[in-house]
Structures are given as structure tokens and as C-alpha cells.
Coordinates of C-alpha atoms and ligand atoms in Angstrom, one line a residue:
X1 CA 9.2 -26.2 -15.2
X2 CA 8.4 -24.9 -11.7
X3 CA 5.0 -23.4 -10.9
X4 CA 5.2 -20.8 -8.2
X5 CA 2.5 -18.4 -6.9
X6 CA 3.1 -15.5 -9.1
X7 CA 2.3 -12.0 -8.3
X8 CA 2.4 -9.1 -10.8
X9 CA 2.5 -5.5 -9.6
X10 CA 3.5 -2.2 -11.1
X11 CA 4.2 -0.8 -7.7
X12 CA 6.4 -2.4 -5.2
X13 CA 7.7 -0.5 -2.0
X14 CA 11.0 -2.0 -1.0
X15 CA 13.6 0.6 -0.5
X16 CA 16.0 -1.9 0.9
X17 CA 16.1 -3.4 -2.6
X18 CA 16.1 -0.1 -4.4
X19 CA 12.5 0.1 -5.3
X20 CA 10.4 3.0 -4.0
X21 CA 6.7 2.8 -4.2
X22 CA 4.0 5.4 -4.1
X23 CA 1.9 4.2 -1.3
X24 CA -0.1 1.3 0.2
X25 CA -0.4 -0.7 -3.0
X26 CA 3.3 -1.2 -3.2
X27 CA 3.8 -1.7 0.6
X28 CA 1.2 -4.6 0.3
X29 CA 3.1 -6.2 -2.6
X30 CA 6.5 -6.1 -0.8
X31 CA 4.9 -7.4 2.5
X32 CA 3.1 -10.2 0.6
X33 CA 6.5 -11.3 -0.7
X34 CA 8.1 -11.3 2.7
X35 CA 5.2 -13.1 4.3
X36 CA 5.3 -15.7 1.6
X37 CA 9.0 -16.2 2.3
X38 CA 8.3 -16.6 6.1
X39 CA 5.8 -19.3 5.3
X40 CA 8.1 -21.0 2.9
X41 CA 5.8 -20.6 -0.1
X42 CA 7.2 -20.8 -3.6
X43 CA 6.5 -17.2 -4.6
X44 CA 7.6 -14.9 -7.4
X45 CA 6.9 -11.1 -7.5
X46 CA 7.3 -9.5 -10.8
X47 CA 7.6 -5.8 -11.0
X48 CA 9.5 -3.0 -12.7
X49 CA 12.8 -1.7 -11.4
X50 CA 12.4 2.0 -12.0
X51 CA 15.7 3.7 -12.8
X52 CA 14.5 7.0 -11.6
X53 CA 12.6 8.0 -8.4
X54 CA 11.0 11.0 -7.2
X55 CA 11.6 12.5 -3.7
X56 CA 10.0 15.5 -2.1
X57 CA 11.8 18.3 -0.3
X58 CA 10.5 21.2 1.6
X59 CA 11.9 24.7 1.0
X60 CA 10.4 27.9 2.5
X61 CA 7.3 26.0 3.4
X62 CA 6.7 24.7 -0.1
X63 CA 7.1 21.2 -1.6
X64 CA 9.4 20.5 -4.4
X65 CA 9.8 17.3 -6.3
X66 CA 13.3 16.0 -7.0
X67 CA 14.4 13.1 -9.1
X68 CA 17.3 10.6 -8.3
X69 CA 18.7 7.9 -10.5
X70 CA 18.9 4.4 -9.1
X71 CA 21.1 1.6 -10.2
X72 CA 20.1 -2.0 -9.7
X73 CA 23.7 -3.1 -9.4
X74 CA 23.8 -1.3 -6.1
X75 CA 21.1 -3.5 -4.7
X76 CA 22.5 -7.1 -5.4
X77 CA 20.4 -8.1 -8.4
X78 CA 21.6 -10.6 -10.8
X79 CA 21.2 -9.9 -14.5
X80 CA 19.3 -12.9 -16.0
X81 CA 19.0 -12.0 -19.6
X82 CA 17.2 -9.6 -21.9
X83 CA 13.8 -10.0 -23.5
X84 CA 12.3 -8.0 -26.3
X85 CA 8.8 -6.5 -26.7
X86 CA 7.5 -4.4 -29.6
X87 CA 6.2 -0.9 -28.9
X88 CA 5.3 1.9 -31.3
X89 CA 7.0 0.4 -34.2
X90 CA 10.2 -0.3 -32.4
X91 CA 11.8 -3.2 -30.7
X92 CA 12.4 -2.5 -26.9
X93 CA 15.0 -4.5 -25.2
X94 CA 14.3 -5.0 -21.5
X95 CA 16.7 -6.3 -18.9
X96 CA 15.4 -9.1 -16.6
X97 CA 17.1 -9.0 -13.2
X98 CA 16.4 -11.1 -10.1
X99 CA 17.1 -11.5 -6.5
X100 CA 16.2 -14.6 -4.5
X101 CA 15.1 -14.6 -0.9
X102 CA 14.4 -18.0 0.7
X103 CA 11.5 -19.6 -1.1
X104 CA 10.7 -16.4 -2.9
X105 CA 12.1 -14.3 -5.7
X106 CA 11.9 -10.8 -7.0
X107 CA 12.1 -10.6 -10.8
X108 CA 12.3 -7.1 -12.2
X109 CA 11.9 -5.8 -15.7
X110 CA 14.0 -2.6 -16.5
X111 CA 15.7 -0.5 -19.1
X112 CA 17.3 3.0 -18.9
X113 CA 14.3 4.8 -20.3
X114 CA 11.7 3.0 -18.3
X115 CA 11.0 6.2 -16.4
X116 CA 9.6 6.5 -12.9
X117 CA 6.5 5.1 -11.1
X118 CA 3.4 6.8 -12.4
X119 CA 5.2 8.8 -14.9
X120 CA 2.8 10.7 -17.2
X121 CA -1.1 10.6 -17.1
X122 CA -2.9 7.4 -16.6
X123 CA -4.1 6.5 -20.1
X124 CA -1.0 7.9 -21.7
X125 CA 1.3 6.1 -24.1
X126 CA 4.1 5.9 -21.5
X127 CA 1.9 4.3 -18.9
X128 CA 0.7 1.9 -21.5
X129 CA 4.3 1.1 -22.5
X130 CA 5.2 0.5 -18.8
X131 CA 2.2 -1.8 -18.3
X132 CA 2.9 -3.8 -21.6
X133 CA 6.6 -4.0 -20.7
X134 CA 5.8 -5.5 -17.3
X135 CA 3.1 -7.9 -18.6
X136 CA 4.7 -9.2 -21.8
X137 CA 8.3 -8.7 -20.7
X138 CA 7.6 -10.1 -17.2
X139 CA 5.9 -13.2 -18.8
X140 CA 8.9 -13.8 -21.0
X141 CA 11.1 -13.5 -17.9
X142 CA 9.2 -16.2 -16.3
X143 CA 9.7 -18.4 -19.4
X144 CA 13.4 -18.1 -19.6
X145 CA 13.5 -18.9 -15.9
X146 CA 11.4 -22.1 -16.5
X147 CA 8.6 -20.7 -14.4
X148 CA 4.9 -21.0 -15.1
X149 CA 2.3 -19.4 -12.8
X150 CA 0.4 -21.9 -10.8
X151 CA -1.4 -18.8 -9.5
X152 CA -1.3 -15.5 -11.2
X153 CA -2.3 -12.6 -9.0
X154 CA -2.9 -9.4 -10.6
X155 CA -2.3 -6.4 -8.3
X156 CA -4.8 -4.1 -9.9
X157 CA -5.8 -4.0 -13.6
X158 CA -2.6 -2.3 -14.8
X159 CA -1.0 -5.8 -14.7
X160 CA -3.7 -7.2 -17.0
X161 CA -1.1 -7.8 -19.8
X162 CA 0.7 -10.6 -17.8
X163 CA -2.6 -12.6 -18.0
X164 CA -2.9 -11.7 -21.7
X165 CA 0.6 -12.9 -22.4
X166 CA -0.1 -16.2 -20.6
X167 CA -3.3 -16.8 -22.6
X168 CA -1.5 -15.7 -25.9
X169 CA 1.4 -18.1 -25.2
X170 CA -0.8 -21.1 -24.5
X171 CA -2.8 -20.5 -27.7
X172 CA 0.3 -19.9 -29.8
X173 CA 1.7 -23.1 -28.6
X174 CA -1.2 -25.0 -29.9
X175 CA -3.9 -25.0 -27.2
X176 CA -7.5 -24.4 -28.2
X177 CA -8.6 -20.8 -27.4
X178 CA -11.3 -21.9 -25.0
X179 CA -9.3 -24.5 -23.3
X180 CA -6.5 -21.9 -22.7
X181 CA -9.1 -19.3 -21.5
X182 CA -10.5 -21.9 -18.9
X183 CA -6.9 -22.6 -17.7
X184 CA -6.0 -18.9 -17.5
X185 CA -9.2 -17.9 -15.8
X186 CA -8.9 -20.7 -13.2
X187 CA -5.4 -19.6 -12.2
X188 CA -5.9 -15.8 -12.3
X189 CA -6.9 -13.6 -9.4
X190 CA -7.7 -10.0 -9.9
X191 CA -7.1 -7.9 -6.7
X192 CA -9.1 -4.7 -6.8
X193 CA -8.0 -1.7 -4.7
X194 CA -10.3 0.9 -6.4
X195 CA -14.0 1.6 -5.7
X196 CA -15.3 3.1 -8.8
X197 CA -14.8 1.7 -12.2
X198 CA -15.8 4.9 -13.9
X199 CA -12.8 6.7 -12.5
X200 CA -10.5 4.4 -14.4
X201 CA -8.4 5.7 -17.4
X202 CA -9.2 4.2 -20.8
X203 CA -6.9 3.3 -23.8
X204 CA -7.8 3.7 -27.4
X205 CA -7.7 1.0 -30.1
X206 CA -5.1 3.1 -31.8
X207 CA -2.8 2.8 -28.8
X208 CA -3.5 -1.0 -28.7
X209 CA -2.5 -1.1 -32.4
X210 CA 0.9 0.5 -31.4
X211 CA 1.7 -1.2 -28.1
X212 CA -0.4 -4.3 -27.5
X213 CA -1.3 -6.2 -30.7
X214 CA 2.4 -6.4 -32.0
X215 CA 3.2 -8.4 -28.9
X216 CA 0.5 -11.0 -29.5
X217 CA 1.4 -14.2 -31.4
X218 CA -2.1 -15.5 -31.8
X219 CA -4.6 -14.0 -34.1
X220 CA -7.5 -15.5 -32.1
X221 CA -6.4 -13.8 -28.9
X222 CA -6.0 -10.5 -30.9
X223 CA -9.5 -10.9 -32.2
X224 CA -10.9 -11.7 -28.9
X225 CA -9.3 -8.6 -27.4
X226 CA -10.3 -6.2 -30.2
X227 CA -13.9 -7.2 -29.7
X228 CA -13.8 -5.8 -26.1
X229 CA -13.6 -2.1 -27.3
X230 CA -16.6 0.1 -27.2
X231 CA -16.4 3.1 -29.5
X232 CA -12.8 2.5 -30.0
X233 CA -12.0 2.6 -26.2
X234 CA -11.3 0.1 -23.5
X235 CA -10.9 0.0 -19.7
X236 CA -8.5 -2.5 -18.5
X237 CA -10.9 -3.6 -15.7
X238 CA -13.4 -4.9 -18.4
X239 CA -10.9 -7.1 -19.9
X240 CA -9.3 -8.1 -16.6
X241 CA -12.8 -9.2 -15.4
X242 CA -13.0 -11.5 -18.4
X243 CA -9.6 -13.1 -18.0
X244 CA -9.5 -13.4 -14.2
X245 CA -11.9 -16.1 -12.8
X246 CA -11.3 -15.0 -9.2
X247 CA -11.6 -11.5 -7.9
X248 CA -11.1 -9.9 -4.5
X249 CA -11.4 -6.6 -2.7
X250 CA -9.0 -5.7 0.1
X251 CA -11.4 -5.4 3.1
X252 CA -14.9 -6.6 3.9
X253 CA -16.4 -3.1 3.4
X254 CA -14.4 -2.6 0.2
X255 CA -15.5 -5.9 -1.3
X256 CA -19.0 -5.1 -0.6
X257 CA -19.2 -1.6 -1.9
X258 CA -16.8 -1.8 -5.0
X259 CA -19.1 -1.0 -7.9
X260 CA -17.9 -2.9 -10.9
X261 CA -19.7 -4.5 -13.9
X262 CA -18.6 -6.9 -16.6
X263 CA -19.0 -5.9 -20.2
X264 CA -22.2 -8.0 -20.2
X265 CA -23.6 -5.5 -17.6
X266 CA -23.4 -8.0 -14.7
X267 CA -22.5 -6.7 -11.2
X268 CA -19.1 -8.1 -10.1
X269 CA -18.9 -10.1 -6.9
X270 CA -15.7 -9.5 -5.0
X271 CA -14.5 -11.9 -2.4
X272 CA -13.1 -10.0 0.7
X273 CA -9.4 -10.7 1.5
X274 CA -8.5 -7.9 3.9
X275 CA -4.8 -6.7 3.6
X276 CA -2.3 -7.5 6.3
X277 CA 1.2 -6.4 7.0
X278 CA 4.5 -8.2 7.5
X279 CA 4.7 -8.0 11.4
X280 CA 8.4 -8.6 11.3
X281 CA 9.1 -5.6 9.1
X282 CA 6.7 -3.2 10.8
X283 CA 6.7 -4.1 14.4
X284 CA 9.3 -2.9 16.8
X285 CA 11.6 -5.9 17.6
X286 CA 11.1 -5.4 21.4
X287 CA 7.3 -5.5 20.9
X288 CA 7.6 -8.6 18.7
X289 CA 9.6 -10.3 21.4
X290 CA 7.0 -9.3 23.9
X291 CA 4.2 -10.8 21.7
X292 CA 6.3 -13.9 21.3
X293 CA 7.1 -14.4 25.0
X294 CA 3.5 -13.9 26.2
X295 CA 2.3 -16.5 23.7
X296 CA 0.5 -14.0 21.5
X297 CA 2.5 -14.8 18.4
X298 CA 4.4 -17.8 17.2
X299 CA 8.1 -17.1 16.2
X300 CA 7.2 -17.1 12.5
X301 CA 4.7 -14.3 12.9
X302 CA 1.3 -16.0 13.0
X303 CA -1.0 -15.6 16.0
X304 CA -1.5 -18.3 18.5
X305 CA -5.0 -19.7 19.1
X306 CA -5.0 -18.3 22.7
X307 CA -3.5 -14.9 21.9
X308 CA -6.2 -13.0 23.7
X309 CA -5.1 -14.7 26.9
X310 CA -1.5 -13.4 26.3
X311 CA -2.7 -9.9 26.0
X312 CA -3.5 -9.8 29.7
X313 CA 0.2 -9.4 30.2
X314 CA 0.2 -6.1 28.4
X315 CA 0.3 -3.7 31.4
X316 CA 0.6 0.0 31.3
X317 CA 4.2 -0.1 32.4
X318 CA 5.0 -2.6 29.6
X319 CA 3.3 -0.3 27.1
X320 CA 5.3 2.7 28.2
X321 CA 8.5 0.7 28.2
X322 CA 8.0 -0.4 24.7
X323 CA 7.1 3.1 23.6
X324 CA 10.2 4.4 25.1
X325 CA 12.3 2.1 22.7
X326 CA 10.0 3.1 19.9
X327 CA 10.6 6.8 20.6
X328 CA 14.4 6.4 20.3
X329 CA 13.8 5.0 16.9
X330 CA 11.6 7.9 16.0
X331 CA 14.2 10.4 17.2
X332 CA 16.8 8.7 14.9
X333 CA 14.5 9.1 12.0
X334 CA 13.7 12.7 12.7
X335 CA 17.3 13.6 13.2
X336 CA 17.6 13.4 9.4
X337 CA 14.5 15.3 8.4
X338 CA 13.5 18.7 9.5
X339 CA 9.9 20.0 9.9
X340 CA 8.4 22.8 7.7
X341 CA 10.3 25.4 9.7
X342 CA 13.7 23.7 9.4
X343 CA 13.6 22.4 13.0
X344 CA 15.0 19.0 13.7
X345 CA 12.8 17.4 16.3
X346 CA 13.7 15.3 19.2
X347 CA 11.1 14.1 21.6
X348 CA 11.5 13.1 25.3
X349 CA 9.8 10.0 26.7
X350 CA 7.1 12.2 28.2
X351 CA 6.2 14.2 25.1
X352 CA 2.8 13.3 23.6
X353 CA 2.5 12.8 19.9
X354 CA -0.4 12.5 17.7
X355 CA 0.4 11.6 14.0
X356 CA -1.3 11.6 10.8
X357 CA 0.7 9.9 8.1
X358 CA -0.7 8.8 4.8
X359 CA -0.7 10.1 1.3
X360 CA -2.0 13.7 1.1
X361 CA -5.1 13.1 -1.0
X362 CA -8.6 14.6 -0.6
X363 CA -10.5 11.5 0.5
X364 CA -8.1 10.9 3.5
X365 CA -8.8 14.3 4.8
X366 CA -5.4 15.4 6.2
X367 CA -7.0 18.8 6.6
X368 CA -9.9 17.7 8.8
X369 CA -8.1 18.3 12.2
X370 CA -7.1 21.8 11.1
X371 CA -10.7 23.1 10.3
X372 CA -10.8 24.7 13.7
X373 CA -7.4 25.8 14.8
X374 CA -8.5 27.0 18.2
X375 CA -10.2 23.7 18.8
X376 CA -7.1 21.9 17.9
X377 CA -5.0 24.1 20.1
X378 CA -7.3 23.6 23.1
X379 CA -6.7 19.9 22.8
X380 CA -2.8 20.0 22.4
X381 CA -1.8 22.8 24.6
X382 CA -2.9 21.5 28.1
X383 CA -0.8 18.4 27.6
X384 CA 2.0 20.1 25.6
X385 CA 1.2 17.7 22.8
X386 CA 2.6 17.7 19.3
X387 CA 0.8 16.8 16.0
X388 CA 3.0 15.3 13.3
X389 CA 1.7 15.4 9.8
X390 CA 3.5 13.3 7.1
X391 CA 2.3 12.4 3.6
X392 CA 3.4 13.0 0.1
X393 CA 1.4 15.2 -2.1
X394 CA 0.9 13.5 -5.5
X395 CA 3.2 15.1 -8.2
X396 CA 1.1 17.7 -9.9
X397 CA -1.8 17.7 -7.4
X398 CA -2.0 21.5 -7.0
X399 CA -5.2 21.4 -5.1
X400 CA -3.7 19.3 -2.2
X401 CA -0.4 21.2 -2.4
X402 CA -2.3 24.4 -1.9
X403 CA -4.3 22.8 1.0
X404 CA -1.0 21.9 2.6
X405 CA 0.5 25.3 2.3
X406 CA -2.6 27.0 3.7
X407 CA -2.5 24.6 6.7
X408 CA 1.0 25.3 7.4
X409 CA 0.6 29.1 6.9
X410 CA -2.3 29.1 9.3
X411 CA -0.4 27.0 11.8
X412 CA 2.7 29.2 11.7
X413 CA 0.5 32.3 12.7
X414 CA -0.4 30.7 16.0
X415 CA 2.3 30.9 18.6
X416 CA 1.6 27.5 20.1
X417 CA 0.8 25.5 17.0
X418 CA 3.9 26.9 15.2
X419 CA 6.1 24.9 17.5
X420 CA 3.8 21.9 18.0
X421 CA 2.5 21.1 14.6
X422 CA 5.1 19.6 12.3
X423 CA 4.9 18.6 8.7
X424 CA 7.7 16.2 7.8
X425 CA 8.2 15.9 3.9
X426 CA 8.8 12.9 1.8
X427 CA 6.8 10.3 3.7
X428 CA 8.3 6.9 3.1
X429 CA 8.8 3.5 4.7
X430 CA 11.3 4.8 7.2
X431 CA 9.1 7.6 8.5
X432 CA 6.1 5.4 8.5
X433 CA 8.0 3.0 10.7
X434 CA 9.4 5.7 13.0
X435 CA 6.0 7.3 13.6
X436 CA 4.3 3.9 14.1
X437 CA 6.7 2.8 16.8
X438 CA 7.3 6.3 18.4
X439 CA 4.1 8.2 18.6
X440 CA 1.1 7.8 21.0
X441 CA -2.0 8.2 18.9
X442 CA -2.6 7.7 15.2
X443 CA -5.3 9.6 13.3
X444 CA -7.1 8.0 10.3
X445 CA -10.1 9.8 9.0
X446 CA -11.0 8.9 5.4
X447 CA -14.4 9.8 4.2
X448 CA -16.5 6.7 5.0
X449 CA -16.8 4.4 2.0
X450 CA -13.7 5.7 0.2
X451 CA -10.7 3.9 1.8
X452 CA -10.2 0.4 0.3
X453 CA -8.3 -0.9 3.2
X454 CA -5.3 1.2 4.4
X455 CA -2.4 -0.5 6.1
X456 CA -0.8 2.4 8.1
X457 CA -3.3 2.0 10.9
X458 CA -2.3 -1.7 11.1
X459 CA 1.3 -0.7 11.8
X460 CA 0.0 1.7 14.5
X461 CA -2.2 -0.8 16.2
X462 CA 0.6 -3.4 16.2
X463 CA 3.0 -0.9 17.7
X464 CA 0.8 0.1 20.5
X465 CA -0.6 3.5 19.3
X466 CA -4.2 4.3 20.2
X467 CA -6.2 4.5 16.9
X468 CA -8.6 7.2 16.2
X469 CA -10.5 6.4 13.0
X470 CA -13.6 6.7 10.9
X471 CA -15.3 3.3 10.3
X472 CA -13.8 2.7 7.0
X473 CA -11.5 0.3 5.0
X474 CA -10.0 -2.6 6.9
X475 CA -10.9 -0.8 10.2
X476 CA -14.5 -1.5 9.6
X477 CA -13.7 -5.3 9.6
X478 CA -14.3 -5.0 13.3
X479 CA -17.0 -3.2 15.3
X480 CA -16.5 0.4 16.0
X481 CA -16.3 0.1 19.7
X482 CA -12.9 -1.6 19.5
X483 CA -11.0 1.6 18.8
X484 CA -11.5 5.4 19.2
X485 CA -14.2 5.8 16.5
X486 CA -14.9 9.0 14.8
X487 CA -18.5 9.3 13.4
X488 CA -21.1 11.9 12.7
X489 CA -23.7 12.6 10.0
X490 CA -22.0 15.7 8.8
X491 CA -18.4 16.8 8.5
X492 CA -18.8 19.2 11.4
X493 CA -20.1 16.4 13.6
X494 CA -17.2 14.2 12.6
X495 CA -14.8 17.0 13.5
X496 CA -16.4 17.4 16.9
X497 CA -16.2 13.5 17.4
X498 CA -12.6 13.6 16.3
X499 CA -11.7 16.3 18.9
X500 CA -13.5 14.4 21.6
X501 CA -11.6 11.2 20.8
X502 CA -8.3 13.1 20.8
X503 CA -9.1 14.4 24.3
X504 CA -10.0 10.9 25.4
X505 CA -6.7 9.6 24.0
X506 CA -4.7 12.2 25.8
X507 CA -6.5 11.3 29.1
X508 CA -6.2 7.6 28.5
X509 CA -2.3 7.8 28.1
X510 CA -2.2 9.4 31.6
X511 CA -4.3 6.6 33.2
X512 CA -3.0 3.1 33.6
X513 CA -6.3 1.4 33.8
X514 CA -7.7 3.1 30.6
X515 CA -4.5 2.7 28.7
X516 CA -4.4 -1.0 29.3
X517 CA -8.1 -1.4 28.7
X518 CA -8.2 0.3 25.3
X519 CA -4.8 -1.1 24.1
X520 CA -5.8 -4.7 25.0
X521 CA -9.2 -4.3 23.4
X522 CA -7.8 -2.8 20.3
X523 CA -5.3 -5.6 19.8
X524 CA -7.7 -8.3 20.7
X525 CA -9.9 -7.1 17.9
X526 CA -7.3 -6.2 15.3
X527 CA -4.4 -8.6 15.7
X528 CA -6.1 -11.4 13.7
X529 CA -6.8 -9.0 10.9
X530 CA -3.5 -7.2 10.6
X531 CA -1.4 -10.4 10.4
X532 CA 0.0 -10.8 6.9
X533 CA 0.1 -14.6 7.5
X534 CA -3.7 -14.5 8.0
X535 CA -4.0 -12.6 4.6
X536 CA -1.8 -15.2 2.8
X537 CA -3.8 -18.1 4.3
X538 CA -7.0 -16.4 3.1
X539 CA -5.6 -16.0 -0.4
X540 CA -4.5 -19.7 -0.4
X541 CA -7.9 -20.9 0.8
X542 CA -9.6 -18.8 -1.8
X543 CA -7.3 -20.0 -4.7
X544 CA -7.1 -23.6 -3.7
X545 CA -10.8 -24.1 -3.5
X546 CA -11.9 -25.1 -7.1
Ligands
LIG1 C1 2.1 1.7 5.2 C2 2.4 2.7 4.2 C3 1.4 3.2 3.3 C4 0.0 2.8 3.4 O1 -0.8 3.7 3.5 P1 -2.4 3.7 3.7 O2 -2.8 5.1 3.6 O3 -2.7 3.2 5.1 O4 -2.9 2.8 2.6 C5 1.7 4.2 2.4 N1 2.9 4.7 2.3 C6 4.0 4.2 3.1 C7 5.3 4.8 3.0 C8 3.7 3.2 4.0 O5 4.7 2.8 4.8

């Protein structure tokens, strides 16, 4: 029996291996696996392989969802075996497939009707099926591979059933319930990415009768679980909080403000473990080489103790040279994807690019810069600057889809903005990378208090973009004077602050001294935070302390 660090996640963003995620949660999971590999850590990620994926295409200024089938055979997975779970009165056969990478493995659960990521509404039967399949199926997969979790990290509450299966298995094989609970609690870590417990979907006891209880071998565990329902309903966070002895939020601010209570009414304390990124995946190779040569990063991707000294070598000419390489990459990405007007963009070294790239959801405020089109034009036009907007609208989110169409309609009515504001559909890893390495300034303006961490801005900082941001999520791990901070006590004031910062950013890129100063300050503050190695070390410290 081997005992790796085991990480369950319903979302995994790893297109190279055929798995497309929905956003930051999946990117984090895939980065965590890669960082564990670089550190030589025995690590197993367990996640579904979705046989169908959704893409977004733009036609006549409107977004359309498309589905594509994906076959795991095309991505080098090995079929391990099949496992069965019971759902809705039937036996469901799940395939267990795996791929090994150094000290780590990716184990996936799949079957032809598994559906796609986030199919159906949260709280629906299909979601419960997917969650149960991952938890119980994934746990059985570990057993047939002779693996037992030394650490069981639950990436959000939808992976609760993995811990439940672990508990059930211990009790069914003869361990006393309380002894088993102590063991599971000690090894289980619940990673929360959500701020408000009330927003979470609930399941009914009737749904549990059909999908969950039939998979339990132990009557005691079943009784324990059935007692957690209130008025016939349960939130997975309440049961996750009972089974996971360790809990963390994903930035300092998020851990402090996440408002969760146990079933007993006690306020939950979350440890802060700020997310990090896999620098090897997300940073332009030329920039990584520079970090390495100047003694900023060791070759395996962690920072050196004296990395701040190394940053003195980051002169304006160097920044511009590295950005030229990045821009070539961006141009390659953009050669394959047109903007809303069907134009394929190609930028010269001298073009100036602002970008806003993240899921198109309300709290991230993709529309904020467009509240005053003349104001925006007055910033862009003198420099001939472009503004690239990228981010998927959540399938079925008609409010945000409407907002996007309105923005694009309005932009297209303005002669300058029409050719300088570009929406690129189907935001994914490739576009995220292209924009991080190839643009000049990244804009991140979530409503303060609502972003759990965010990792796109980490890619931007590491790739030498100036960051304009509200003080939220992981950005707020450092003081606001380390980046171009947007602040104000009303949305109008924030908009004014954003425009002022955009003007400063344009000016800074044309002034060597300012550019070096701002970039070095930004990196000195953020490099220790954005390193995925730092994140992994924080998790290990947290888990290894009794
Ligand atoms: C990095 C990345 C994210 C993370 O987004 P945040 O809004 O910063 O959390 C989401 N989607 C893709 C495709 C990414 O590459």
C-alpha cells in the first residue's frame, strides 16, 4: 500500500491531457499536480475525464456554445480497470484511467454518459451523480491501485464523497466509527474557494436515497450522514466541515472573510494558503531563463533567498526585449482566433495592449472600463492603444451575455474603439498564456471582497505586465502601493481611479525609469506569493503539523 498526497477535484484544467476546465479552480488543480511533480512529491490527482466539452464561438457579435466529444485514447491514458457505483437504482460502470508523470499521477473516472463539466444545475441529479461517481468511484480506483490517501485534499465541497467513501471503507473493514472518523479528519483538508455558504446548492434526502446511501457499506456511516439533514435537505459544506479536520481559504483576505458555520453554529476558521501558479507552465521560457540567470529563481522553480537583489538586473531594455518575445507568442495565438468583427489581429512591438481576461461574471466587472466610452477612448487614442477583452460567459448566463453584446454594440458605434477594442471568444489556457506574455497591462477589478484569490494576475505579474487591480483576492496579500491600485468609495470613484491608473501605465511604459521601478517593485512584492512551490510548501507545513 502506498500513501501519496491525494487531491480530489471535479474540475481540472489541462488541455494537453484532454481535460478542459471552466476557470481558476481547475487551473489551480492542474498547476498543483505539476508543482508536486517538480518537487518530487508522491502525489495523485483524481478527477473526471469528461467525454464532452463546451467551446464558445462568436458569430455576428453573438456567443454560441458548441460541444465537442473527447476521447481519452487520444491523450495517452492507460485503462486500469472498471469500478461500479450504484445510482438511481442502477449499477453504473466507470472506467478508471491513468497517466503517470514523474512522482505524480493523474487518475480519471469516466464513462460515455458522464457528460460535461458543470452540466445541469448545481443541486441537480446529474451533478450529484458526477460528484458521487468521482468520490466513490475515485476512492475505489485508489484501492485497486493499492493507494491510500496520506493526505486527502478536497478541492471544494463537491468532492466530499471521496472523504465519505474513505470513512465508510474504514468502518466497513472493522474499524470503530469514532476511530475511523479521527483518522479521516486528521488526514482530510477542505480547500474553500467560495465566500458565502448561503449561496451553495442543497441536496434532498430523497436524492441521497437514490445516489449516495446505496454506495455505503456501513450502516453506522449512513446513520451519521442521515442525521446531518435539516428539513430533509443538506449542504455539502456542512458535512465537509464535519469530516475535514483542516480547512483553508485561498488568500489571506479570503480566509478572513469567508463566512462559514458548522452545523453546531460555530464560525469556521480557515487557514490562509494563497494559491500559486506553476511558473514553468505560465512564464515565457526567455523570462524564466532570465530569472534563473540573475539568481532570482532556482532551476526547479522556487525563489532564491536573495531574489530581490537579482531584480536589479531587470532593466527597461530587458523588459522590452522579453516582451518582444512574448508578443510573437501572442500573435501566434491570435492568428487562430478572430475578434468580434472577424478581424485576425497582429500586433507590432510598438503597439500598446491592455487586457482583461477572466470569466465573464458579474463580480469581476468586465464592464467597468466601458461605463464611460469617451473616457476610455481618451486614454487609448493618444497612444493608439488596444484593449483586449477575453473571458467566457457561463453557459446560460443571459445577463452577462447581454452585457457583453451591449458593450460590443456600443464599441462598434465608435470609430476608434471599433478597431481598438477586441473581444476574443473562448478564453482558455492558450489565450490566457498568450495575453500574459504578450500584452503590456493587465486589468483586474473585482468588487472588493468577492474574489477568493484569482491567478490570472499572477501570470501577468510573472510575465512583466503592469498590474492594475482592486485590492482583493490574493492581490491583497501585499500592500496596495506595490501595484497600480484601483480604489474608491463608490463605483464612480473606482472607475475614475481605474482610468487614472491606465493613464499612468501608458506613461510608465514610455519612461525607462518608471517602467523599471514599477516592475521591480511589483515583482519584489508578488514573486514570493505567486510561486506554486511556495503554495505547496505552505500546504505541507499545514498538513504535517499535528
Ligand atoms: C489562469 C486562468 C484562470 C484563472 O482565472 P482567475 O479569474 O484569475 O481566477 C481562468 N481560466 C483560464 C483559462 C486561465 O488560464
